[in-house]
mmCIF file of C-alpha atoms in Angstrom:
data_model
loop_
_atom_site.group_PDB
_atom_site.id
_atom_site.type_symbol
_atom_site.label_atom_id
_atom_site.label_comp_id
_atom_site.label_asym_id
_atom_site.label_seq_id
_atom_site.Cartn_x
_atom_site.Cartn_y
_atom_site.Cartn_z
ATOM 1 C CA MET A 1 122.131 56.690 71.338
ATOM 2 C CA LYS A 2 123.204 57.464 67.764
ATOM 3 C CA ILE A 3 126.671 58.949 67.166
ATOM 4 C CA TYR A 4 126.792 61.400 64.258
ATOM 5 C CA VAL A 5 129.828 62.410 62.183
ATOM 6 C CA THR A 6 129.534 66.115 61.363
ATOM 7 C CA GLY A 7 133.007 67.382 60.426
ATOM 8 C CA LEU A 8 136.105 66.207 58.564
ATOM 9 C CA GLY A 9 139.697 67.441 58.423
ATOM 10 C CA VAL A 10 142.775 65.885 56.867
ATOM 11 C CA VAL A 11 146.407 66.644 56.027
ATOM 12 C CA SER A 12 148.564 64.075 54.243
ATOM 13 C CA GLY A 13 151.287 63.585 51.681
ATOM 14 C CA ILE A 14 148.658 63.889 48.935
ATOM 15 C CA GLY A 15 147.240 67.223 50.021
ATOM 16 C CA LEU A 16 146.158 69.767 52.595
ATOM 17 C CA GLY A 17 142.440 69.481 53.231
ATOM 18 C CA VAL A 18 139.667 67.095 52.274
ATOM 19 C CA ALA A 19 139.222 68.411 48.721
ATOM 20 C CA ALA A 20 142.922 68.070 47.857
ATOM 21 C CA ASN A 21 143.055 64.535 49.249
ATOM 22 C CA ILE A 22 140.042 63.360 47.268
ATOM 23 C CA ALA A 23 141.398 64.965 44.087
ATOM 24 C CA SER A 24 144.649 63.014 44.495
ATOM 25 C CA LEU A 25 142.842 59.741 45.198
ATOM 26 C CA ARG A 26 140.563 60.284 42.210
ATOM 27 C CA ASN A 27 143.548 60.901 39.926
ATOM 28 C CA HIS A 28 145.710 58.062 41.331
ATOM 29 C CA ARG A 29 148.262 60.657 42.468
ATOM 30 C CA HIS A 30 150.341 59.258 45.325
ATOM 31 C CA GLY A 31 152.613 61.180 47.680
ATOM 32 C CA MET A 32 155.700 58.949 47.669
ATOM 33 C CA GLY A 33 159.178 60.375 47.236
ATOM 34 C CA LYS A 34 162.615 60.626 48.802
ATOM 35 C CA VAL A 35 163.141 61.842 52.359
ATOM 36 C CA THR A 36 163.698 65.618 52.417
ATOM 37 C CA LEU A 37 162.748 66.585 55.987
ATOM 38 C CA PHE A 38 166.005 65.388 57.558
ATOM 39 C CA PRO A 39 169.335 63.833 56.487
ATOM 40 C CA THR A 40 169.358 60.042 56.276
ATOM 41 C CA LYS A 41 171.371 57.304 54.625
ATOM 42 C CA LEU A 42 168.246 55.232 54.055
ATOM 43 C CA ASP A 43 167.055 55.271 50.460
ATOM 44 C CA VAL A 44 163.392 54.399 50.924
ATOM 45 C CA PRO A 45 160.225 56.119 49.686
ATOM 46 C CA VAL A 46 158.097 58.052 52.172
ATOM 47 C CA SER A 47 155.004 60.225 51.898
ATOM 48 C CA GLU A 48 155.825 63.684 53.274
ATOM 49 C CA VAL A 49 153.465 66.624 53.704
ATOM 50 C CA LYS A 50 154.845 69.065 51.142
ATOM 51 C CA TYR A 51 155.198 72.033 53.502
ATOM 52 C CA SER A 52 157.981 73.097 55.856
ATOM 53 C CA ASN A 53 157.276 73.793 59.518
ATOM 54 C CA GLU A 54 157.569 77.526 58.853
ATOM 55 C CA GLU A 55 155.016 77.307 56.042
ATOM 56 C CA LEU A 56 152.651 75.317 58.280
ATOM 57 C CA LYS A 57 152.977 77.967 61.008
ATOM 58 C CA ARG A 58 152.120 80.707 58.539
ATOM 59 C CA LEU A 59 149.042 78.767 57.413
ATOM 60 C CA LEU A 60 148.000 78.568 61.072
ATOM 61 C CA SER A 61 148.894 82.228 61.810
ATOM 62 C CA ILE A 62 151.451 81.094 64.396
ATOM 63 C CA ASP A 63 154.673 83.031 65.043
ATOM 64 C CA THR A 64 157.354 81.291 62.951
ATOM 65 C CA GLU A 65 159.838 81.690 65.826
ATOM 66 C CA LYS A 66 157.635 79.722 68.216
ATOM 67 C CA THR A 67 158.806 76.176 69.023
ATOM 68 C CA VAL A 68 156.039 73.792 67.932
ATOM 69 C CA SER A 69 156.471 70.161 66.941
ATOM 70 C CA ARG A 70 155.590 69.155 63.404
ATOM 71 C CA THR A 71 153.187 66.597 64.858
ATOM 72 C CA ALA A 72 151.271 69.396 66.590
ATOM 73 C CA LEU A 73 151.276 71.620 63.496
ATOM 74 C CA LEU A 74 149.823 68.899 61.273
ATOM 75 C CA GLY A 75 147.229 68.132 63.928
ATOM 76 C CA MET A 76 146.202 71.765 64.281
ATOM 77 C CA LEU A 77 145.550 72.085 60.549
ATOM 78 C CA ALA A 78 143.438 68.939 60.277
ATOM 79 C CA ALA A 79 141.540 69.502 63.529
ATOM 80 C CA LYS A 80 140.713 73.101 62.612
ATOM 81 C CA GLU A 81 139.346 72.025 59.232
ATOM 82 C CA ALA A 82 137.140 69.449 60.962
ATOM 83 C CA VAL A 83 135.858 71.970 63.523
ATOM 84 C CA ASP A 84 135.120 74.537 60.809
ATOM 85 C CA ASP A 85 133.422 71.912 58.644
ATOM 86 C CA ALA A 86 131.132 70.909 61.521
ATOM 87 C CA ARG A 87 130.446 74.534 62.394
ATOM 88 C CA LEU A 88 131.186 73.406 65.931
ATOM 89 C CA ASP A 89 130.599 75.950 68.692
ATOM 90 C CA ILE A 90 133.210 74.653 71.108
ATOM 91 C CA ALA A 91 132.433 77.171 73.825
ATOM 92 C CA SER A 92 128.712 76.379 74.051
ATOM 93 C CA LEU A 93 129.011 72.564 74.021
ATOM 94 C CA ARG A 94 130.735 70.053 76.256
ATOM 95 C CA THR A 95 133.463 69.451 73.709
ATOM 96 C CA GLY A 96 136.371 67.069 74.122
ATOM 97 C CA LEU A 97 139.602 66.586 72.180
ATOM 98 C CA ILE A 98 140.891 63.023 72.028
ATOM 99 C CA SER A 99 144.027 62.929 69.901
ATOM 100 C CA SER A 100 146.413 60.111 69.153
ATOM 101 C CA THR A 101 150.055 59.954 68.158
ATOM 102 C CA SER A 102 153.024 57.585 68.142
ATOM 103 C CA VAL A 103 155.863 59.954 67.332
ATOM 104 C CA GLY A 104 154.836 62.900 69.500
ATOM 105 C CA GLY A 105 157.458 65.661 69.421
ATOM 106 C CA MET A 106 160.431 63.493 68.486
ATOM 107 C CA ASP A 107 161.215 65.734 65.534
ATOM 108 C CA LEU A 108 162.162 68.454 68.054
ATOM 109 C CA SER A 109 163.878 66.279 70.652
ATOM 110 C CA GLU A 110 166.092 64.898 67.894
ATOM 111 C CA HIS A 111 167.334 68.454 67.324
ATOM 112 C CA PHE A 112 168.095 68.751 71.032
ATOM 113 C CA TYR A 113 170.011 65.486 71.031
ATOM 114 C CA ASP A 114 172.211 66.555 68.102
ATOM 115 C CA SER A 115 173.516 69.468 70.176
ATOM 116 C CA PHE A 116 173.507 67.673 73.534
ATOM 117 C CA LYS A 117 175.554 64.675 72.397
ATOM 118 C CA ARG A 118 178.336 67.003 71.242
ATOM 119 C CA ASP A 119 178.275 69.060 74.450
ATOM 120 C CA ASN A 120 176.042 68.128 77.401
ATOM 121 C CA ARG A 121 175.904 71.786 78.405
ATOM 122 C CA LYS A 122 174.132 72.658 75.160
ATOM 123 C CA GLY A 123 170.741 71.994 73.607
ATOM 124 C CA ARG A 124 167.478 73.953 73.693
ATOM 125 C CA LEU A 125 165.323 72.592 76.499
ATOM 126 C CA ARG A 126 162.211 73.994 74.824
ATOM 127 C CA GLU A 127 162.690 71.252 72.208
ATOM 128 C CA VAL A 128 162.550 68.528 74.880
ATOM 129 C CA ILE A 129 159.279 69.518 76.532
ATOM 130 C CA SER A 130 157.359 68.622 73.351
ATOM 131 C CA HIS A 131 158.718 65.056 73.295
ATOM 132 C CA ASP A 132 155.845 63.517 75.267
ATOM 133 C CA CYS A 133 152.871 62.295 73.231
ATOM 134 C CA GLY A 134 150.486 64.453 75.249
ATOM 135 C CA ALA A 135 152.305 67.672 74.376
ATOM 136 C CA SER A 136 150.948 67.763 70.810
ATOM 137 C CA THR A 137 147.418 67.202 72.104
ATOM 138 C CA GLU A 138 147.737 70.070 74.575
ATOM 139 C CA MET A 139 149.021 72.369 71.821
ATOM 140 C CA ILE A 140 146.102 71.448 69.552
ATOM 141 C CA ALA A 141 143.650 71.970 72.412
ATOM 142 C CA ASP A 142 145.121 75.400 73.181
ATOM 143 C CA TYR A 143 144.937 76.356 69.511
ATOM 144 C CA LEU A 144 141.275 75.320 69.268
ATOM 145 C CA LYS A 145 140.428 76.592 72.776
ATOM 146 C CA VAL A 146 139.165 73.217 73.958
ATOM 147 C CA ASN A 147 139.287 72.861 77.728
ATOM 148 C CA ASN A 148 136.366 70.625 78.712
ATOM 149 C CA PHE A 149 138.131 67.279 78.228
ATOM 150 C CA VAL A 150 141.550 66.675 76.658
ATOM 151 C CA THR A 151 143.439 63.385 76.502
ATOM 152 C CA THR A 152 145.894 61.424 74.366
ATOM 153 C CA ILE A 153 145.852 57.821 73.168
ATOM 154 C CA SER A 154 148.934 55.975 71.931
ATOM 155 C CA THR A 155 148.363 52.359 70.930
ATOM 156 C CA ALA A 156 150.623 52.283 67.872
ATOM 157 C CA CYS A 157 148.796 52.031 64.532
ATOM 158 C CA SER A 158 145.320 51.616 66.057
ATOM 159 C CA SER A 159 145.653 54.839 68.091
ATOM 160 C CA ALA A 160 143.286 57.072 66.118
ATOM 161 C CA ALA A 161 140.615 54.374 65.915
ATOM 162 C CA ASN A 162 140.754 54.042 69.682
ATOM 163 C CA ALA A 163 140.521 57.830 70.048
ATOM 164 C CA ILE A 164 137.378 57.775 67.901
ATOM 165 C CA MET A 165 135.948 54.951 69.990
ATOM 166 C CA LEU A 166 136.591 56.776 73.275
ATOM 167 C CA GLY A 167 134.885 59.906 71.950
ATOM 168 C CA ALA A 168 131.861 57.854 70.903
ATOM 169 C CA ARG A 169 131.616 56.158 74.282
ATOM 170 C CA MET A 170 131.821 59.467 76.154
ATOM 171 C CA ILE A 171 129.030 60.953 74.043
ATOM 172 C CA ARG A 172 126.944 57.806 74.445
ATOM 173 C CA ASN A 173 127.383 57.943 78.225
ATOM 174 C CA GLY A 174 126.365 61.597 78.422
ATOM 175 C CA GLN A 175 129.834 62.921 79.320
ATOM 176 C CA LEU A 176 130.313 64.994 76.157
ATOM 177 C CA ASP A 177 128.097 66.624 73.535
ATOM 178 C CA ALA A 178 130.806 66.643 70.872
ATOM 179 C CA ALA A 179 134.258 65.158 70.408
ATOM 180 C CA ILE A 180 137.140 66.108 68.122
ATOM 181 C CA VAL A 181 138.770 62.723 67.537
ATOM 182 C CA GLY A 182 141.606 61.416 65.388
ATOM 183 C CA GLY A 183 145.368 61.484 65.258
ATOM 184 C CA THR A 184 148.549 63.131 64.038
ATOM 185 C CA ASP A 185 152.124 62.007 63.400
ATOM 186 C CA ALA A 186 155.177 63.485 61.707
ATOM 187 C CA LEU A 187 158.116 61.711 60.140
ATOM 188 C CA CYS A 188 161.378 61.711 62.053
ATOM 189 C CA LYS A 189 164.721 59.875 62.106
ATOM 190 C CA PHE A 190 163.786 57.660 65.044
ATOM 191 C CA THR A 191 160.682 56.307 63.314
ATOM 192 C CA LEU A 192 162.404 55.699 59.998
ATOM 193 C CA ASN A 193 165.371 53.949 61.589
ATOM 194 C CA GLY A 194 163.127 52.038 63.991
ATOM 195 C CA PHE A 195 161.029 50.518 61.230
ATOM 196 C CA ASN A 196 164.176 49.833 59.239
ATOM 197 C CA SER A 197 165.531 47.831 62.197
ATOM 198 C CA LEU A 198 162.366 45.703 62.044
ATOM 199 C CA MET A 199 163.213 45.025 58.387
ATOM 200 C CA ILE A 200 159.693 45.873 57.196
ATOM 201 C CA LEU A 201 160.415 48.941 55.035
ATOM 202 C CA ASP A 202 160.023 48.385 51.311
ATOM 203 C CA LYS A 203 162.786 50.002 49.257
ATOM 204 C CA GLU A 204 160.254 50.390 46.455
ATOM 205 C CA HIS A 205 156.707 51.741 46.317
ATOM 206 C CA CYS A 206 154.629 49.450 48.567
ATOM 207 C CA ARG A 207 152.142 46.962 47.101
ATOM 208 C CA PRO A 208 149.382 46.120 49.599
ATOM 209 C CA PHE A 209 147.735 42.724 49.115
ATOM 210 C CA ASP A 210 149.992 41.845 46.181
ATOM 211 C CA VAL A 211 151.831 38.533 46.156
ATOM 212 C CA SER A 212 155.116 40.454 45.717
ATOM 213 C CA ARG A 213 154.563 42.764 48.715
ATOM 214 C CA ALA A 214 157.794 43.338 50.617
ATOM 215 C CA GLY A 215 157.021 45.887 53.318
ATOM 216 C CA LEU A 216 155.530 49.267 54.088
ATOM 217 C CA ASN A 217 156.311 52.882 53.241
ATOM 218 C CA LEU A 218 156.066 55.409 56.060
ATOM 219 C CA GLY A 219 154.096 58.628 55.839
ATOM 220 C CA GLU A 220 153.017 61.593 57.920
ATOM 221 C CA GLY A 221 149.839 63.569 58.350
ATOM 222 C CA ALA A 222 146.764 64.082 60.484
ATOM 223 C CA GLY A 223 143.083 63.315 60.327
ATOM 224 C CA TYR A 224 140.173 64.236 62.614
ATOM 225 C CA ILE A 225 136.436 63.767 62.561
ATOM 226 C CA ILE A 226 133.805 65.465 64.706
ATOM 227 C CA LEU A 227 131.406 63.204 66.594
ATOM 228 C CA GLN A 228 128.202 64.650 68.056
ATOM 229 C CA SER A 229 125.051 63.635 69.847
ATOM 230 C CA GLU A 230 121.771 64.303 68.063
ATOM 231 C CA LYS A 231 120.737 67.104 70.436
ATOM 232 C CA SER A 232 123.941 69.056 69.704
ATOM 233 C CA LEU A 233 123.672 69.019 65.891
ATOM 234 C CA ARG A 234 123.842 72.372 64.105
ATOM 235 C CA LYS A 235 124.134 71.001 60.548
ATOM 236 C CA ASP A 236 123.380 67.891 58.542
ATOM 237 C CA ALA A 237 125.650 64.993 59.503
ATOM 238 C CA TYR A 238 127.733 62.988 57.043
ATOM 239 C CA CYS A 239 126.884 59.591 58.477
ATOM 240 C CA LEU A 240 126.687 57.540 61.661
ATOM 241 C CA LEU A 241 129.415 55.762 63.574
ATOM 242 C CA SER A 242 127.315 52.617 63.930
ATOM 243 C CA GLY A 243 129.819 50.131 65.344
ATOM 244 C CA TYR A 244 133.311 49.846 66.775
ATOM 245 C CA ALA A 245 135.513 47.367 68.581
ATOM 246 C CA ASN A 246 138.998 47.019 70.008
ATOM 247 C CA VAL A 247 140.626 43.691 70.872
ATOM 248 C CA ASN A 248 144.134 42.654 71.816
ATOM 249 C CA GLU A 249 145.247 39.218 70.742
ATOM 250 C CA ALA A 250 148.741 39.763 72.281
ATOM 251 C CA PHE A 251 150.208 37.253 69.826
ATOM 252 C CA HIS A 252 153.503 39.050 69.208
ATOM 253 C CA GLN A 253 155.188 42.338 70.050
ATOM 254 C CA THR A 254 154.938 43.594 66.460
ATOM 255 C CA GLY A 255 153.239 40.937 64.325
ATOM 256 C CA SER A 256 149.731 39.616 63.721
ATOM 257 C CA SER A 257 148.741 36.013 64.326
ATOM 258 C CA PRO A 258 149.047 33.941 61.150
ATOM 259 C CA GLU A 259 145.372 32.937 61.417
ATOM 260 C CA GLY A 260 144.257 36.556 61.643
ATOM 261 C CA ASN A 261 142.550 36.113 65.005
ATOM 262 C CA GLY A 262 142.907 39.736 66.155
ATOM 263 C CA PRO A 263 141.576 41.260 62.910
ATOM 264 C CA PHE A 264 138.807 38.647 62.850
ATOM 265 C CA TRP A 265 137.677 39.480 66.396
ATOM 266 C CA ALA A 266 137.851 43.254 65.851
ATOM 267 C CA MET A 267 135.791 43.182 62.655
ATOM 268 C CA THR A 268 133.310 40.638 64.031
ATOM 269 C CA GLU A 269 132.666 42.636 67.214
ATOM 270 C CA ALA A 270 132.312 45.951 65.366
ATOM 271 C CA ILE A 271 129.788 44.449 62.955
ATOM 272 C CA GLY A 272 127.978 42.705 65.817
ATOM 273 C CA GLN A 273 127.662 45.915 67.819
ATOM 274 C CA SER A 274 126.015 47.631 64.850
ATOM 275 C CA ASP A 275 123.421 44.883 64.267
ATOM 276 C CA ILE A 276 124.178 45.192 60.558
ATOM 277 C CA PRO A 277 124.391 41.847 58.710
ATOM 278 C CA CYS A 278 127.755 41.019 57.132
ATOM 279 C CA GLU A 279 126.183 40.946 53.685
ATOM 280 C CA GLU A 280 125.277 44.634 54.041
ATOM 281 C CA ILE A 281 128.916 45.740 54.367
ATOM 282 C CA ASN A 282 129.535 47.475 51.032
ATOM 283 C CA TYR A 283 133.214 48.388 51.300
ATOM 284 C CA ILE A 284 136.202 47.679 53.547
ATOM 285 C CA ASN A 285 138.961 50.225 54.009
ATOM 286 C CA VAL A 286 141.568 47.641 54.972
ATOM 287 C CA HIS A 287 144.622 48.272 57.148
ATOM 288 C CA GLY A 288 146.703 46.907 54.252
ATOM 289 C CA THR A 289 150.245 47.954 55.158
ATOM 290 C CA GLY A 290 151.994 45.925 52.461
ATOM 291 C CA THR A 291 153.970 43.739 54.878
ATOM 292 C CA PRO A 292 153.871 39.985 54.224
ATOM 293 C CA SER A 293 152.375 39.113 57.622
ATOM 294 C CA ASN A 294 149.806 41.918 57.960
ATOM 295 C CA ASP A 295 148.176 41.523 54.565
ATOM 296 C CA LEU A 296 148.047 37.734 54.874
ATOM 297 C CA SER A 297 146.563 37.907 58.380
ATOM 298 C CA GLU A 298 143.981 40.559 57.504
ATOM 299 C CA GLY A 299 143.046 38.772 54.301
ATOM 300 C CA LEU A 300 142.481 35.467 56.071
ATOM 301 C CA ALA A 301 140.289 37.248 58.651
ATOM 302 C CA ILE A 302 138.202 38.829 55.884
ATOM 303 C CA ARG A 303 137.807 35.438 54.221
ATOM 304 C CA ARG A 304 136.717 33.875 57.553
ATOM 305 C CA ILE A 305 134.007 36.512 58.011
ATOM 306 C CA PHE A 306 132.680 36.954 54.497
ATOM 307 C CA GLY A 307 133.438 33.611 52.846
ATOM 308 C CA GLU A 308 133.077 33.820 49.085
ATOM 309 C CA LYS A 309 131.021 37.045 49.213
ATOM 310 C CA ILE A 310 133.903 39.469 49.804
ATOM 311 C CA PRO A 311 132.858 43.151 49.737
ATOM 312 C CA PRO A 312 134.935 45.541 47.627
ATOM 313 C CA PHE A 313 138.061 46.474 49.582
ATOM 314 C CA SER A 314 141.296 48.425 49.175
ATOM 315 C CA SER A 315 144.223 49.966 51.031
ATOM 316 C CA VAL A 316 145.127 53.646 50.605
ATOM 317 C CA LYS A 317 148.609 53.286 52.121
ATOM 318 C CA ALA A 318 150.310 53.284 48.725
ATOM 319 C CA PHE A 319 149.012 56.878 48.450
ATOM 320 C CA ILE A 320 149.745 58.292 51.903
ATOM 321 C CA GLY A 321 152.143 55.785 53.450
ATOM 322 C CA HIS A 322 151.632 54.283 56.865
ATOM 323 C CA THR A 323 151.044 57.325 59.052
ATOM 324 C CA LEU A 324 151.153 55.372 62.339
ATOM 325 C CA GLY A 325 149.099 57.112 65.061
ATOM 326 C CA ALA A 326 147.400 59.273 62.414
ATOM 327 C CA SER A 327 146.495 56.335 60.199
ATOM 328 C CA GLU A 328 142.873 55.754 61.157
ATOM 329 C CA GLY A 329 142.273 59.477 61.643
ATOM 330 C CA ILE A 330 143.019 60.005 57.960
ATOM 331 C CA GLU A 331 141.329 56.815 56.826
ATOM 332 C CA ALA A 332 138.229 57.510 58.918
ATOM 333 C CA VAL A 333 137.824 60.712 56.898
ATOM 334 C CA TYR A 334 138.098 58.695 53.679
ATOM 335 C CA SER A 335 135.620 56.104 55.011
ATOM 336 C CA VAL A 336 133.042 58.751 55.944
ATOM 337 C CA LEU A 337 133.326 60.222 52.455
ATOM 338 C CA SER A 338 132.870 56.731 51.029
ATOM 339 C CA VAL A 339 129.526 56.446 52.811
ATOM 340 C CA ARG A 340 128.469 59.978 51.914
ATOM 341 C CA HIS A 341 129.487 60.009 48.236
ATOM 342 C CA GLY A 342 129.764 56.346 47.287
ATOM 343 C CA PHE A 343 133.552 56.467 46.895
ATOM 344 C CA ILE A 344 135.793 53.429 46.529
ATOM 345 C CA TYR A 345 139.522 54.102 46.478
ATOM 346 C CA PRO A 346 142.170 52.433 44.320
ATOM 347 C CA ASN A 347 144.663 49.956 45.775
ATOM 348 C CA LEU A 348 147.766 51.084 43.884
ATOM 349 C CA ASN A 349 150.415 48.718 42.495
ATOM 350 C CA PHE A 350 148.332 45.546 42.767
ATOM 351 C CA GLU A 351 148.971 42.869 40.137
ATOM 352 C CA LYS A 352 148.582 39.349 41.561
ATOM 353 C CA PRO A 353 146.706 38.116 44.648
ATOM 354 C CA ILE A 354 148.230 36.431 47.692
ATOM 355 C CA GLU A 355 148.073 32.690 47.090
ATOM 356 C CA GLU A 356 146.759 31.820 50.555
ATOM 357 C CA ASN A 357 143.575 33.918 50.297
ATOM 358 C CA ARG A 358 143.253 34.923 46.616
ATOM 359 C CA LEU A 359 141.722 38.290 47.486
ATOM 360 C CA ILE A 360 141.643 40.956 44.770
ATOM 361 C CA PRO A 361 141.328 44.594 45.896
ATOM 362 C CA GLU A 362 139.742 47.441 43.974
ATOM 363 C CA THR A 363 142.227 49.171 41.667
ATOM 364 C CA ALA A 364 140.210 52.103 40.289
ATOM 365 C CA PHE A 365 138.587 55.147 41.875
ATOM 366 C CA ARG A 366 134.826 54.724 41.761
ATOM 367 C CA GLU A 367 132.103 57.077 42.924
ATOM 368 C CA GLY A 368 128.341 57.407 43.146
ATOM 369 C CA LEU A 369 127.977 53.811 44.313
ATOM 370 C CA PRO A 370 125.140 52.717 46.649
ATOM 371 C CA ILE A 371 127.412 52.374 49.680
ATOM 372 C CA ARG A 372 125.558 52.194 52.985
ATOM 373 C CA ASN A 373 128.105 50.646 55.359
ATOM 374 C CA VAL A 374 131.899 50.932 55.385
ATOM 375 C CA LEU A 375 134.197 48.926 57.645
ATOM 376 C CA SER A 376 137.545 50.580 58.404
ATOM 377 C CA ASN A 377 140.392 48.580 59.935
ATOM 378 C CA SER A 378 143.363 49.723 62.000
ATOM 379 C CA PHE A 379 145.695 47.125 63.486
ATOM 380 C CA GLY A 380 148.604 48.048 65.760
ATOM 381 C CA PHE A 381 151.713 46.590 67.328
ATOM 382 C CA GLY A 382 151.196 44.239 70.243
ATOM 383 C CA GLY A 383 148.021 42.900 68.650
ATOM 384 C CA ASN A 384 145.991 46.028 69.471
ATOM 385 C CA ASN A 385 143.373 45.772 66.738
ATOM 386 C CA SER A 386 140.438 48.105 66.085
ATOM 387 C CA SER A 387 137.634 48.284 63.543
ATOM 388 C CA LEU A 388 135.096 51.052 62.939
ATOM 389 C CA LEU A 389 131.822 50.841 61.045
ATOM 390 C CA PHE A 390 130.358 53.932 59.396
ATOM 391 C CA SER A 391 126.793 53.849 58.077
ATOM 392 C CA THR A 392 124.438 55.983 56.030
ATOM 393 C CA LEU A 393 121.876 58.206 57.737
ATOM 394 C CA ASN A 394 119.115 56.999 55.436
ATOM 395 C CA LYS A 395 117.224 53.866 56.325
ATOM 396 C CA LYS A 396 115.938 51.386 53.780
#
């Protein structure tokens, strides 16, 4: 059974909505800046969505006094855009919501802790109930009025890719007609300090796949796509989800194997499932975090698969930061648009290739290219690695 992509929605540090995101990518306009959402002593660049929680609530027509996590608010905006874009009739179809997140409602539970640690008789309990990852999914489902199937996936940075894969499998097995799939994450103190403790935050603007890369920049946002079976289509689809794979190499709690085994297996299995030859992959949206180990590992895996015939590739994380559980939700939107419009996105700040693989990413925005198949990578902590393959509707 073919799996069609019919709707797109995205919120990131470079814009609200698909059009704003593409305009920023086209004009090389990144979202990096200082932390403004909460007080911190860390002086590192991040990519924040340029709206307060109150402004997001007003955009969603939600009472500004209502307690809603920022993760849920970002997810609501992106998911609603995707549903509207697909013209999805949720009530008449077996529609599921499969959402991913890493941070969940930590932005609210941090507020509770500030009061509670000073006086354990104080603190607003309503801020604690949103802490669990599933709470944001339930809020998004309530907002969209989805009640057929609702679940949450949290596998670190590969979360949204795995949400997309689960939606595809459920449609393929006849359990759903349509699935709203992707992820959402908001910046918070815990995340920023946690990644700082791992010593993988770059104090400067990150440089994916550059020899001088020194770490990642964090970001926030949300991205969702709508998957549908052919019989449920009400509009022309963007493209097909033609292949996908998830593997777990379990090499290290946070790092990739130096040989790139996990990325190699994920990409190889996704391509193999699609029955599309490697030489017909026209673009790779790489995971490309900017950390020394990730970029080396992913690059070696790409070299193992494609040899000397490397497809054009780039990382968008210097634009939007690493958005954790939302990462592949956002980047899946970009990948679908790459298939539909022939887009290739610039890999900002690249100057010199990594010596061990000598790979050179794309550094300019290009459009109108004959792109038929796009591979999109998302590799998480614990070696949980996922790859998606999006393909054109038109056959040769």
